[in-house]
Coordinates of C-alpha atoms in Angstrom, one line a residue:
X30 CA 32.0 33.0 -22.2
X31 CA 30.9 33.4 -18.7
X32 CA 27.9 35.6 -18.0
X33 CA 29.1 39.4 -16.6
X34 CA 27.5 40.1 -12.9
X35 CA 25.3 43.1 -13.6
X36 CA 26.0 46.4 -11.7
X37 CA 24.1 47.1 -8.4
X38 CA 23.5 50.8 -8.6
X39 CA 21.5 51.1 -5.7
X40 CA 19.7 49.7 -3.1
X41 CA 16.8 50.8 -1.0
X42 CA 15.1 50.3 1.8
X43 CA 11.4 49.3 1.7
X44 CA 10.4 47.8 5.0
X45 CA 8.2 50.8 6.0
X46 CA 5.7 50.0 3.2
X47 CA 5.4 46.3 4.8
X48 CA 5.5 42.8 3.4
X49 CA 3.8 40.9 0.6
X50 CA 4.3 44.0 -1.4
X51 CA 4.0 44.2 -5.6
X52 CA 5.8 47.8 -7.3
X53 CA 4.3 49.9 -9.8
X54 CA 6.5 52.8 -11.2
X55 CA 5.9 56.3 -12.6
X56 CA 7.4 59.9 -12.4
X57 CA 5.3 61.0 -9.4
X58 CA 6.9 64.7 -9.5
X59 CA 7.3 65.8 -12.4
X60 CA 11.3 65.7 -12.5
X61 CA 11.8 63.3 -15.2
X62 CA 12.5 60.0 -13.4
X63 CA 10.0 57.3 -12.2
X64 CA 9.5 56.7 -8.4
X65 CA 8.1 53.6 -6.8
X66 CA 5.0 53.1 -5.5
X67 CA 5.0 49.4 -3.1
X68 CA 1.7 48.8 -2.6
X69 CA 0.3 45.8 0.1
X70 CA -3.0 43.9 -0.7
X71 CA -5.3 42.8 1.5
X72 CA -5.8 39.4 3.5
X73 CA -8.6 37.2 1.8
X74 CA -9.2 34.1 2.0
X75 CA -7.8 32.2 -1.1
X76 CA -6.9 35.2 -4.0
X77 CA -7.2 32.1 -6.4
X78 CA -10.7 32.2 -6.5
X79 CA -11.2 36.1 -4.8
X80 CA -10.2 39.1 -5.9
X81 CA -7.5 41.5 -3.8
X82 CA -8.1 45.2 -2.5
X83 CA -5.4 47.6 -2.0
X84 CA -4.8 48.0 2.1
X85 CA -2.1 50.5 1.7
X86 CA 0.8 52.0 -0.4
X87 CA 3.9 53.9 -0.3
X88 CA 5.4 56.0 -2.5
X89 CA 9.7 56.1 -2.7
X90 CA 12.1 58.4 -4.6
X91 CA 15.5 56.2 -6.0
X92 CA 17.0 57.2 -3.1
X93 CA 14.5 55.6 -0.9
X94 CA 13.0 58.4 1.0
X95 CA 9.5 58.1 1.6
X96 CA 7.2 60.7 -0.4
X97 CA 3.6 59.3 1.2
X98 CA 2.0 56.8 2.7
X99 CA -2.0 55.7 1.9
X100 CA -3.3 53.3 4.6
X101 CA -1.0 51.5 7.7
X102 CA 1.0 48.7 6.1
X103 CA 1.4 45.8 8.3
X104 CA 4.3 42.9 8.9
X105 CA 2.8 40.1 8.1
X106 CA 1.3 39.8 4.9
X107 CA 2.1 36.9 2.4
X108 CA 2.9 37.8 -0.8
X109 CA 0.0 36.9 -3.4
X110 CA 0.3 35.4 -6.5
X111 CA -2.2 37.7 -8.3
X112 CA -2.9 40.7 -9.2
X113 CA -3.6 43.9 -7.6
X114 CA -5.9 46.8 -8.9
X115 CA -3.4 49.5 -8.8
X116 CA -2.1 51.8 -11.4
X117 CA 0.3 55.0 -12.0
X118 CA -1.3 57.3 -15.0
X119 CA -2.5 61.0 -15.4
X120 CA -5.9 60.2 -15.8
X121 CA -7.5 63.1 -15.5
X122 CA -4.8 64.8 -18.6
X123 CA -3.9 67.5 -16.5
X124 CA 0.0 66.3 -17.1
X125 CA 0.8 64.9 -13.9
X126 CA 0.8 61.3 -12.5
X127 CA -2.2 60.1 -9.9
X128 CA -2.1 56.9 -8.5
X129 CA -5.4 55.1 -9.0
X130 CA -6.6 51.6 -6.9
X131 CA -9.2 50.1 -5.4
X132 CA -9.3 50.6 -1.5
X133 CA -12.1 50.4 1.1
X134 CA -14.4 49.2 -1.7
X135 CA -14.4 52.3 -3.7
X136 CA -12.0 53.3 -6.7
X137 CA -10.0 55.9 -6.0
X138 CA -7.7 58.4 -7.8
X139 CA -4.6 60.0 -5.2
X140 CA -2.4 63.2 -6.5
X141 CA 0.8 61.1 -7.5
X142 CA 3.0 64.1 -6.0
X143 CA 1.3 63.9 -2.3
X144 CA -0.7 60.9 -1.9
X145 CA -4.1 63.2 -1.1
X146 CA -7.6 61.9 -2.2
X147 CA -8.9 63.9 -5.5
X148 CA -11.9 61.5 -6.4
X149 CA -13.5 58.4 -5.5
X150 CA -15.9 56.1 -7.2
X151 CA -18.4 53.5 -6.0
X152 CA -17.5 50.1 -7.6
X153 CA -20.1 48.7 -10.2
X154 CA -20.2 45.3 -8.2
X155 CA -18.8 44.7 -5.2
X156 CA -16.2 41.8 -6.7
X157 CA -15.2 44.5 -9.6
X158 CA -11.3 44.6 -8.3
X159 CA -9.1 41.8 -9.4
X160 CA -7.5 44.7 -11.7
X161 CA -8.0 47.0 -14.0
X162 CA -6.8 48.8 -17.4
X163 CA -7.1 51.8 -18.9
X164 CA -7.9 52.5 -22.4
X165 CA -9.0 54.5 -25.2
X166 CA -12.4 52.9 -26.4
X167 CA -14.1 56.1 -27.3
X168 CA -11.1 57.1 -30.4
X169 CA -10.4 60.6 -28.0
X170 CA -6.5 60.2 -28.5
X171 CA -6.6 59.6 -24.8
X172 CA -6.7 56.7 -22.9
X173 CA -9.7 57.6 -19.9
X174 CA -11.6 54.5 -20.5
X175 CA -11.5 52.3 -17.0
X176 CA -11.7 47.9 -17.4
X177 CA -12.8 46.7 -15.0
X178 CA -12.9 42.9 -14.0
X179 CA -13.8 40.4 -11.1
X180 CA -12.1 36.9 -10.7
X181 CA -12.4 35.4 -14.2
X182 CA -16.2 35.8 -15.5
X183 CA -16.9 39.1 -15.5
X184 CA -15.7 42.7 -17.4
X185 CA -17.2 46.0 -16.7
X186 CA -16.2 48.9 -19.4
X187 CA -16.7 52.5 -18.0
X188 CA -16.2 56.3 -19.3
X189 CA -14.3 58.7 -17.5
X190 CA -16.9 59.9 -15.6
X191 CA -17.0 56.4 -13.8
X192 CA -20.3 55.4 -16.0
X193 CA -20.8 51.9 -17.1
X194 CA -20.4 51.6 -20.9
X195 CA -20.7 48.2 -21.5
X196 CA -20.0 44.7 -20.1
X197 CA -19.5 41.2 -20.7
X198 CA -19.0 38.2 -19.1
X199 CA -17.7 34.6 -19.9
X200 CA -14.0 33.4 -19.5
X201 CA -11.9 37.0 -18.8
X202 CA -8.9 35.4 -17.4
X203 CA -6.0 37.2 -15.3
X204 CA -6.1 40.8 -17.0
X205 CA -7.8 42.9 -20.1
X206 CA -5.4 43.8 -22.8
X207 CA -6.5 47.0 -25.0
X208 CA -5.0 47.4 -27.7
X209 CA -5.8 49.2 -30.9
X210 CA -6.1 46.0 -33.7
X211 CA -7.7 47.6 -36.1
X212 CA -5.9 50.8 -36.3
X213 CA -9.2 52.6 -36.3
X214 CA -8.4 54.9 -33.2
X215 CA -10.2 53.0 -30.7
X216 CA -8.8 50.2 -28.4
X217 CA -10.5 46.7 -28.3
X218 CA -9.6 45.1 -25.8
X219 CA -8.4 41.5 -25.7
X220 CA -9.3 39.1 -22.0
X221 CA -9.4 35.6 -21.9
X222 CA -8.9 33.7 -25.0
X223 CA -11.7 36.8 -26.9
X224 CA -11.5 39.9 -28.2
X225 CA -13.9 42.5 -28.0
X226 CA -14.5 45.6 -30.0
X227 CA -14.6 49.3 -28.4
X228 CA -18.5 48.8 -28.1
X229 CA -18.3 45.7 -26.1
X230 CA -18.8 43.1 -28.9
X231 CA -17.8 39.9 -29.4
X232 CA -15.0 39.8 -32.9
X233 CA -13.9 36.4 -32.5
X234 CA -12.7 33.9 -30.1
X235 CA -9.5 31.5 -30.1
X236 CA -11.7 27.8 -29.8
X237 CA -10.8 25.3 -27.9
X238 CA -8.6 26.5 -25.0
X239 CA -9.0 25.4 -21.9
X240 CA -8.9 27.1 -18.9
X241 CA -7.5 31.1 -19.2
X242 CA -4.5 31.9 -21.1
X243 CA -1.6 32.4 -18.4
X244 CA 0.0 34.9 -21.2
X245 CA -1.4 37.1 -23.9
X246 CA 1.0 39.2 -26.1
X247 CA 0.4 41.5 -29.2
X248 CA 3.3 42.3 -31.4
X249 CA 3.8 42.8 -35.2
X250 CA 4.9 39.0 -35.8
X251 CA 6.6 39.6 -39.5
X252 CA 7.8 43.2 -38.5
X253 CA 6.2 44.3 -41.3
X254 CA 5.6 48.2 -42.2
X255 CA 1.5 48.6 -41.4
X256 CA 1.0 45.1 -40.3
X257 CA -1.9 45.5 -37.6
X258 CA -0.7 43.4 -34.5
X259 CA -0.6 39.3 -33.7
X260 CA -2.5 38.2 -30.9
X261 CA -0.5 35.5 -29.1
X262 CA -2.4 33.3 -26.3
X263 CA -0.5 31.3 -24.1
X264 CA -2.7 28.5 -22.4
X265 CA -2.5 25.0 -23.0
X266 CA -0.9 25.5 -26.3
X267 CA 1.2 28.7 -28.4
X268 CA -1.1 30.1 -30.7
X269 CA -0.7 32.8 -33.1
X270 CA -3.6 34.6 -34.4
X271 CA -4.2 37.6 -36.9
X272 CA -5.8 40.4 -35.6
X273 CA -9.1 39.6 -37.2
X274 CA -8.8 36.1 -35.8
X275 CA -7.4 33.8 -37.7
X276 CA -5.3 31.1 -36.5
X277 CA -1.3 31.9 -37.9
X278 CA 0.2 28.5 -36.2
X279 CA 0.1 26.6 -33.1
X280 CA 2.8 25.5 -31.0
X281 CA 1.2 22.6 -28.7
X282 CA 3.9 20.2 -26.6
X283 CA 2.8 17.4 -24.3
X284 CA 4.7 19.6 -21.7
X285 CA 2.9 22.6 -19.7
X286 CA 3.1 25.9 -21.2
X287 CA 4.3 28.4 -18.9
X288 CA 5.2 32.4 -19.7
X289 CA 6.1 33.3 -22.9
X290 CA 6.9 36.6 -24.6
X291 CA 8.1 38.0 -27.6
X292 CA 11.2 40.6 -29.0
X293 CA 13.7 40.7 -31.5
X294 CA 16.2 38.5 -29.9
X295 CA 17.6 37.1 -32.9
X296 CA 18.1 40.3 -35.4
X297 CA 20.1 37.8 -37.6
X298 CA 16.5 36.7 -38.7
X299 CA 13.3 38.0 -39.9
X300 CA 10.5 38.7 -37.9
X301 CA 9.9 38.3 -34.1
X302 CA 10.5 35.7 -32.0
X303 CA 8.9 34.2 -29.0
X304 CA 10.9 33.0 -26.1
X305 CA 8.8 30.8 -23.4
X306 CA 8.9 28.4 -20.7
X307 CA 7.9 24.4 -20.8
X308 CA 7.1 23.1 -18.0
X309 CA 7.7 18.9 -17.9
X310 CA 5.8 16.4 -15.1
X311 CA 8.8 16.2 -13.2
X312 CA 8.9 19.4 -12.7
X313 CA 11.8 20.9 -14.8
X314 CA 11.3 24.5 -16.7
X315 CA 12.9 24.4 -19.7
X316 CA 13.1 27.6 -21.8
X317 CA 12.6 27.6 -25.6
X318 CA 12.4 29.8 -28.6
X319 CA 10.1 29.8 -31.5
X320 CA 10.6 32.2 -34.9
X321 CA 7.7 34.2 -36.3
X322 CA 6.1 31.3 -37.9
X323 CA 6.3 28.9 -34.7
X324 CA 9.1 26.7 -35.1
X325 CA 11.6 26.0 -32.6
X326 CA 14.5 27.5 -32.7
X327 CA 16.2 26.2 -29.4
X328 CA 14.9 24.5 -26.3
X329 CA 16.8 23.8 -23.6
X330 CA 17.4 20.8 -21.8
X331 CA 17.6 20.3 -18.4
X332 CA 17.9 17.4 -15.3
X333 CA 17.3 19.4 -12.0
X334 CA 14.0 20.4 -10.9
X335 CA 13.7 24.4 -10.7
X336 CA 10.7 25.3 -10.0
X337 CA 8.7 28.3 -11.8
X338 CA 10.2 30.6 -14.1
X339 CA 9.1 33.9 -14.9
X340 CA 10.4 35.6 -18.6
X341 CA 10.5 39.4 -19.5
X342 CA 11.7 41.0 -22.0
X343 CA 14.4 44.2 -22.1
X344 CA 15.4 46.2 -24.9
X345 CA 18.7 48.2 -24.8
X346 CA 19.7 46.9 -21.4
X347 CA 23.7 47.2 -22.6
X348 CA 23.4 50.0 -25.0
X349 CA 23.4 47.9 -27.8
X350 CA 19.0 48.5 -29.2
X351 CA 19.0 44.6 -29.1
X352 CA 16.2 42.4 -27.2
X353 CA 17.1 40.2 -24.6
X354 CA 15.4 37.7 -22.4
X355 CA 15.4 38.2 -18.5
X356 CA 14.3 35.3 -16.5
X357 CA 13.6 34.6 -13.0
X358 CA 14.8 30.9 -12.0
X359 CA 13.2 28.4 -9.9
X360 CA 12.1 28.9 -6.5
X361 CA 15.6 30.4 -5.3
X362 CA 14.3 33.0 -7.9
X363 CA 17.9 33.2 -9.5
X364 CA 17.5 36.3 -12.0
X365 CA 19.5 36.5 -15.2
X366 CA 19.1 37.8 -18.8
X367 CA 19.9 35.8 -21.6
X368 CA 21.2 36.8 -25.1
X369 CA 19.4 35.5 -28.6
X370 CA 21.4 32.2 -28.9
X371 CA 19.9 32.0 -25.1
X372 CA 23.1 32.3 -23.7
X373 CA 23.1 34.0 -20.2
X374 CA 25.0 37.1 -20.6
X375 CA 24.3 38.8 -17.2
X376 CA 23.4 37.6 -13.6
X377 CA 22.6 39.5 -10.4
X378 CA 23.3 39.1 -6.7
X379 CA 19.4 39.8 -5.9
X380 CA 16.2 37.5 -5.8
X381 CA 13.2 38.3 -5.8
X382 CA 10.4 39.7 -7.9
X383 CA 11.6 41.4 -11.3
X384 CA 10.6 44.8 -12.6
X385 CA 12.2 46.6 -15.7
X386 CA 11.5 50.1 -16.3
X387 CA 14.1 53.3 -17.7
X388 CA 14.5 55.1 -14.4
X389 CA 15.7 58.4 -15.6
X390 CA 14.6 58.8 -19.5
X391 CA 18.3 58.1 -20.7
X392 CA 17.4 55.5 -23.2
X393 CA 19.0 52.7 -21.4
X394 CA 16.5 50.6 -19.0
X395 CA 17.7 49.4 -15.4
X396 CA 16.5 45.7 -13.6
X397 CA 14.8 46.1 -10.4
X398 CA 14.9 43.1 -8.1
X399 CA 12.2 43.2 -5.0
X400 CA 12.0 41.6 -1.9
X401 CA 9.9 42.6 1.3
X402 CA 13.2 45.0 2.7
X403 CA 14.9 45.8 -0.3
X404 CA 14.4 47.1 -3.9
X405 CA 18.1 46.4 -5.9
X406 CA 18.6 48.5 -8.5
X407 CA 20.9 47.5 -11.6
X408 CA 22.5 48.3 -14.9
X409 CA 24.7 46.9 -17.4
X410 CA 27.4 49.8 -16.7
X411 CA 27.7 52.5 -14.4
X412 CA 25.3 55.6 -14.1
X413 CA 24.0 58.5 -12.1
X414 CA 20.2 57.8 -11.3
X415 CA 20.5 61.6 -9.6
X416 CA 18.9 63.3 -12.6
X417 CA 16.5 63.0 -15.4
X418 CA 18.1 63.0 -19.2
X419 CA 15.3 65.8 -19.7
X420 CA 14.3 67.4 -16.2
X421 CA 10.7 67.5 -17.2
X422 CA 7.6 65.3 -16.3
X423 CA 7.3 61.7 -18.0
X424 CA 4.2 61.1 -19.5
X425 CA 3.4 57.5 -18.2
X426 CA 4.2 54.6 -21.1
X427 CA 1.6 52.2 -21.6
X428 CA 3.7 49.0 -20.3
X429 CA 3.8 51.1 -17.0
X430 CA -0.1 52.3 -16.7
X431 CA -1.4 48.9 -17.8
X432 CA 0.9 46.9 -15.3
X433 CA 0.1 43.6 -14.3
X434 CA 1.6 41.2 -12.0
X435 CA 0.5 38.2 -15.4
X436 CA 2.7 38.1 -18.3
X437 CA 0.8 39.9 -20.5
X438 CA 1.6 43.2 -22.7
X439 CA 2.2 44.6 -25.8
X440 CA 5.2 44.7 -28.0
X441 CA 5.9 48.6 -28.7
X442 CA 6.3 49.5 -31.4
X443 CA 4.0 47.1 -33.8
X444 CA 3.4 49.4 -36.3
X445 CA 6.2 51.0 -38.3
X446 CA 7.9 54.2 -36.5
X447 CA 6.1 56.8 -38.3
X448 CA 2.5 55.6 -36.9
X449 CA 4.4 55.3 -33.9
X450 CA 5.3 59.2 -33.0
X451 CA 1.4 59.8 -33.4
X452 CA -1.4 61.1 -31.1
X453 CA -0.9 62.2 -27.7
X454 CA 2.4 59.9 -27.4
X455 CA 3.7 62.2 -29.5
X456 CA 2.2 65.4 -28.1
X457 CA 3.2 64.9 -24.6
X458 CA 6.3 62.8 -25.0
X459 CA 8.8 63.0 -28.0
X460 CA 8.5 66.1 -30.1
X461 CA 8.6 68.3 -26.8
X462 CA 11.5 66.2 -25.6
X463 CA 13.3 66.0 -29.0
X464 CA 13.1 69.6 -29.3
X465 CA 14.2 69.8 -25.8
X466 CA 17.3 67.7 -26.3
X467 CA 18.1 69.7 -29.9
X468 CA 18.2 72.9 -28.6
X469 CA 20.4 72.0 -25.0
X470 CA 22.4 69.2 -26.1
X471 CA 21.4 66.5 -23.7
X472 CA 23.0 67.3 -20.4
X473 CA 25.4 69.9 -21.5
X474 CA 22.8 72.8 -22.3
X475 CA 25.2 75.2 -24.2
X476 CA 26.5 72.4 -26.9
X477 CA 23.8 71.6 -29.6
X478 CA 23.4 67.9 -29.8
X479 CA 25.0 66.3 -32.8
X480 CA 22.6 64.6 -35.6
X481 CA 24.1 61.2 -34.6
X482 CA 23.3 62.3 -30.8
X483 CA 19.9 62.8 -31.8
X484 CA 19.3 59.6 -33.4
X485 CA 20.9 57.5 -30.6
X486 CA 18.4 59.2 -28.5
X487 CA 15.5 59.1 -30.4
X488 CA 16.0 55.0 -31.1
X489 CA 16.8 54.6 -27.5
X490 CA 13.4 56.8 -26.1
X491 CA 11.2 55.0 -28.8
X492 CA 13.0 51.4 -28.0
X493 CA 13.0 50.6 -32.1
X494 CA 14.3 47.8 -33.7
X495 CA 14.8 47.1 -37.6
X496 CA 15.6 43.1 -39.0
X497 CA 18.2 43.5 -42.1
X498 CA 19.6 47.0 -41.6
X499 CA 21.4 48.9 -43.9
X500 CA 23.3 51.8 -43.3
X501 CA 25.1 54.8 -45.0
X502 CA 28.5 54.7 -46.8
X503 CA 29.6 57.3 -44.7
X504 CA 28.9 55.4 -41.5
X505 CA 31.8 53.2 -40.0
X506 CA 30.7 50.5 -38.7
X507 CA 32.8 51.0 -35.8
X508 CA 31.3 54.0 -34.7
X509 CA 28.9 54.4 -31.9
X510 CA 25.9 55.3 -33.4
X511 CA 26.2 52.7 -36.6
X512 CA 23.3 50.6 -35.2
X513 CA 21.1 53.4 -33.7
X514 CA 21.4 55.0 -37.5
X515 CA 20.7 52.0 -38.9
X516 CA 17.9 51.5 -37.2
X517 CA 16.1 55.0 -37.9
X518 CA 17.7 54.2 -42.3
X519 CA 15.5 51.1 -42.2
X520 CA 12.3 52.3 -40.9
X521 CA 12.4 55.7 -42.9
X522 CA 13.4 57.9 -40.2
X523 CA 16.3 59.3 -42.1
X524 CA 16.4 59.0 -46.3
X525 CA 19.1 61.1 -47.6
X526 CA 21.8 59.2 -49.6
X527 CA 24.8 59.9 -46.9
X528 CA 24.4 60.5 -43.1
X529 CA 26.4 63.5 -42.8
X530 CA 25.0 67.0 -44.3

């Protein structure tokens, strides 16, 4: 079957924010769908071995107007092939977006709705700007811990208050991952090939890597209920580790590991699987796929040389709560997304650099394609990107506050759905939004929204997935919400013996 072109829904203008740009995205207004923050690094000398600053950003709505500017962006910057320190979060829990980078040598917080200064902070070393993360190291519920990091040796930890907590140094590689392993409330934070606790001590190291890993991913390998998360380094080899650091299996090939990262691409088999690129001497980038205990699925085979690939991941991209893989090809930077049986299903018309995100809160994520004039915008099907599903502010998702330019992240969610909807996710996001779309029915606000409605929603919102679903008798499995239902049956969200009341 021939892959479908995927629909352009939009396209915008970006020149004013200059070249050499990277995105980040977040609701900067409070009206329930992200905006787009381009943002231009500085000029160094070699940002393999020294870390960017941010020289200036702009802030767009979908339509493309321009909500602020920070700094002068000029013509004639290259892009960079690292990463920038530069996020979108409400930091200061005051439920609205700011947008925090490093500028001028200080770190600074902007009001996401205008672009005006609110704080600034003096760096703990003057190299302390390759990136940062934000986490939750002291078990508040709230992530206001700052990680900072230099070009690969060194890691600063600070509170809220900008104060240095702890540090270490050694091999940090591109970008610190927090992540809660433990499931005690507090976030350790995996960088380089070690993991860290919230205290800034050493748990355990994966031995004898080289270099840094070029992708780190956590994810609930087995998808089992509980299950504290996988660690998965991507370096010279595949390796899968438990979170308390033992080795699960190693995937090593004579041929040069490139990105990898994991979903449920294949829900006709248990546990999650791990999609990645090998690169051969000649210069080919084949794509592969391992299952949950490292053994290869599929690997393609190819004769033409196609330079770098990047992989993503996208859940729900055609409505249908499944995983796919969207890769960027080659140097023409060909974009596609590929189906479990690594089929390509969908192709765009747009190169560039890829971003996924779920402009408007609907459920149903869009691809964004950017190059230095344009950001494309597309879908699987048609929709209106006019308004929010819920008009209200978005508290910002993890994935989106912890960006990175690296292939790194966190499969959400790794724990089952009930620890899921927990904490301050659940305070500021889904039970104020669930009740919100109960009582007005989605967009038609005098027609109470249907249990199945619901459901479809809340598996959308939450992006869950379930391997061997069952479903209700009194569920056809032609209707539209049979897999959503399913879904929420298998991972406890609904128990009754039938589906209707």
């Amino acid at each position: 079957m021939e892959p479908r072109e995927a629909l352009e829904l939009n396209k915008l203008n970006i020149a004013a924010a200059g070249s050499g740009c990277q995105m980040r995205l977040g609701d900067l207004d409070n009206d329930g769908r992200l905006e787009l923050v381009l943002i231009q690094p500085d000029v160094i000398a070699d940002d393999r071995y020294f870390p960017h600053s941010v020289a200036a950003a702009t802030a767009f709505s979908l339509e493309g107007d321009i909500l602020w500017q920070i700094g002068t962006p000029a013509g004639d910057i290259p892009a960079c092939n690292a990463d920038l320190p530069a996020q979108i979060y409400d930091f200061d829990n005051d439920g609205s977006n700011e947008f925090l980078c490093v500028m001028d040598g200080e770190f600074c917080i902007f009001d996401g709705l205008n672009g005006t200064l609110k704080l600034k902070y003096p760096l703990p070393s003057p190299d302390a700007h390759d990136c940062f993360a934000i986490a939750d190291l002291e078990g508040t519920g709230y992530a206001q811990n700052i990680i900072l990091k230099n070009k690969y040796h060194m890691l600063w930890a600070l509170d809220k208050n900008f104060n240095v907590i702890w540090t270490a140094a050694g091999n940090m590689g591109h970008f610190p991952l927090p992540c809660d392993l433990d499931g005690d409330g507090r976030d350790e934070v995996v960088v380089g090939y070690s993991v860290f606790s919230a205290d800034g001590e050493l748990l355990w190291k994966a031995e004898g890597m080289e270099k840094h890993p070029g992708s780190i991913w956590l994810c609930n390998l087995a998808q089992e209920k509980h299950a504290n998360p996988s660690v998965l380094f991507g370096g010279t080899a595949l390796r899968a580790y438990s979170s308390n650091g033992e080795l699960l299996w190693e995937f090593s090939q004579t041929d040069t590991l490139g990105d990898i990262v994991p979903g449920n691409f294949r829900t006709d088999i248990k546990g999650i699987e791990t999609a990645g690129v090998l690169c051969t001497a000649s210069g080919i980038n084949e794509l592969f796929l391992n299952d949950y205990h490292g053994n290869t699925l599929f690997r393609e085979k190819r004769t033409v040389s196609n330079g770098t690939t990047r992989l993503h991941s996208i859940h729900n991209f055609d409505a249908d709560h499944q995983d796919l893989l969207l890769a960027r090809r080659g140097d023409i930077r060909q974009v596609a997304i590929y189906d479990g049986m690594m089929n390509p299903i969908y192709t765009f018309s747009a190169t560039g650099q890829v971003y996924t995100a779920d402009l408007t809160g609907g459920g149903v994520p869009q691809v964004l394609i950017q190059d230095d004039e344009t950001v494309s915008i597309y879908a699987a099907e048609e929709m209106d990107l006019s308004g929010a599903a819920v008009p209200y502010g978005r508290p910002q998702p993890k994935y989106l506050y912890n960006a990175t330019y690296f292939n790194y992240g966190e499969l959400e969610p790794w724990r089952n759905a009930a620890g899921y909807i927990t904490g301050d996710f659940a305070a500021k996001s889904v039970y104020p939004w669930a009740e919100t779309v109960a009582m007005c029915g989605g967009k038609d606000y005098e027609t109470p929204i249907s249990r199945a409605d619901f459901i479809v929603l809340l598996v959308s919102a939450l992006q869950l997935n379930a391997y061997e679903r069952e479903n209700f008798y009194d569920v056809k499995p032609n209707a539209y919400y049979y897999n959503a239902v399913g879904v929420a049956k298998k991972l406890g969200l609904v128990e009754e013996v039938k589906f209707s009341p």
